[in-house]
Amino acid sequence: MTVHLSHIPGMQPANEEARSTFPAETLACELVRALRGRRSQTALSRRLGYRSNVVYLWESGRRAPSASELFRIVARTGGDPRRVLEGFPVDVSDLDLTQPHGVGALLGRLRGTAKAAEVARRCAVSRTVASRWLNGKSEPRLAELLALVEVLTLRGLDFVAAVAPPERLPSLAPRWREQEARRRVALELPWSSAVLRLLETADYRARPRTVRWMARRLGISEQEVGRSLDALRRAGLVEARDGGARPERYVVRPVAVDTSTATEAERRALKLHWTDVGRARLSEGKPGLFSWSVFAIGRDDFARLQALHVDYLQALRRLVDASEPTELVAVANVQLFALDGRG
């Protein structure tokens, strides 16, 4: 299944292909080199407080810096360690990431509800090792930190790109360009998400279907389906296979497309798109659950409703991820707001 991650805290769907090919060891060496810039290895080593040329050992892969040493390098080369996590749903304003205890706290916050045993399996380490990392009792090395960020958030590439420009990282640059192209499709063609989901249904997988069939199933034009299919194919999200005398078969690639890094304006546009779709379906009298409730409530209880709103969307995603067989494509629009604009 191709996963489009929405901007909901704590949502980290699994993606085995992305994890298994995430080049953490290689990226660890390249990151140090990229951060060093025009400085000599010796100069950076001394700037970090080492008498020996430890940077050479890090860049050659003979040794590895700890996670906190990565953030020390960022700080010593003119960066702000906290800004690396700006795009992640975690607050690090009170953490000193250049210290082991700060890294431990960071991992604890990124962990969310992830079980140590599952993290250990995905990182190919023992449960004891994973537990010690997640509880701040021991510190991962840099490559291990990168693997942990990928496992816990599915955004390892975003993390690395926030540390150093992707073009300076040979093993990241092509993957980054591909990921950005996929994000653009999701953000600029909202119906592509629905088309992609339709290709995953049992009805479509049973035999090739025409564009007309897809349009009818989604309630959109054939032109909209065609635009979405073309964009999905160019971005490598689907593969078209010749059906001979029958329609082309589109096979979905098992990758993740994370739209949580979108700007506020881009997220607003997506929300408006699906809100407009719901309004149009309601205006046309089409089936669906369209409900509302106007009420007066205390501010503390309103905050509890907001937490329930997020809990509902997380439960929805868990149910969707486990649902078999997939038979239809649906949209859930859930709105909660204070009329005074202060909620």
Tab-separated table of N, CA and C in Angstrom, residues 23 26-27 30 157 169-176:
chain	number	residue	atom	x	y	z
A	23	PRO	N	19.998	4.260	3.688
A	23	PRO	CA	21.457	4.078	3.810
A	23	PRO	C	22.054	4.812	5.004
A	26	THR	N	26.079	4.999	5.327
A	26	THR	CA	26.680	5.873	4.322
A	26	THR	C	26.353	7.335	4.593
A	27	LEU	N	25.100	7.602	4.937
A	27	LEU	CA	24.690	8.974	5.201
A	27	LEU	C	25.410	9.554	6.414
A	30	GLU	N	28.682	10.827	5.133
A	30	GLU	CA	28.481	11.971	4.250
A	30	GLU	C	28.034	13.212	5.018
A	157	LEU	N	14.948	10.858	5.713
A	157	LEU	CA	15.515	11.712	4.674
A	157	LEU	C	15.288	13.189	5.003
A	169	LEU	N	25.077	15.551	-0.385
A	169	LEU	CA	25.058	14.173	0.114
A	169	LEU	C	24.786	13.236	-1.058
A	170	PRO	N	25.824	12.646	-1.649
A	170	PRO	CA	25.662	11.842	-2.867
A	170	PRO	C	24.625	10.732	-2.754
A	171	SER	N	24.559	10.061	-1.611
A	171	SER	CA	23.617	8.939	-1.502
A	171	SER	C	22.193	9.401	-1.228
A	172	LEU	N	22.011	10.675	-0.911
A	172	LEU	CA	20.681	11.197	-0.616
A	172	LEU	C	20.071	11.950	-1.784
A	173	ALA	N	20.889	12.680	-2.551
A	173	ALA	CA	20.380	13.613	-3.554
A	173	ALA	C	19.346	13.002	-4.509
A	174	PRO	N	19.619	11.837	-5.138
A	174	PRO	CA	18.616	11.291	-6.061
A	174	PRO	C	17.314	10.910	-5.356
A	175	ARG	N	17.433	10.321	-4.172
A	175	ARG	CA	16.235	9.922	-3.421
A	175	ARG	C	15.446	11.147	-2.988
A	176	TRP	N	16.165	12.217	-2.635
A	176	TRP	CA	15.491	13.436	-2.206
A	176	TRP	C	14.691	14.048	-3.352
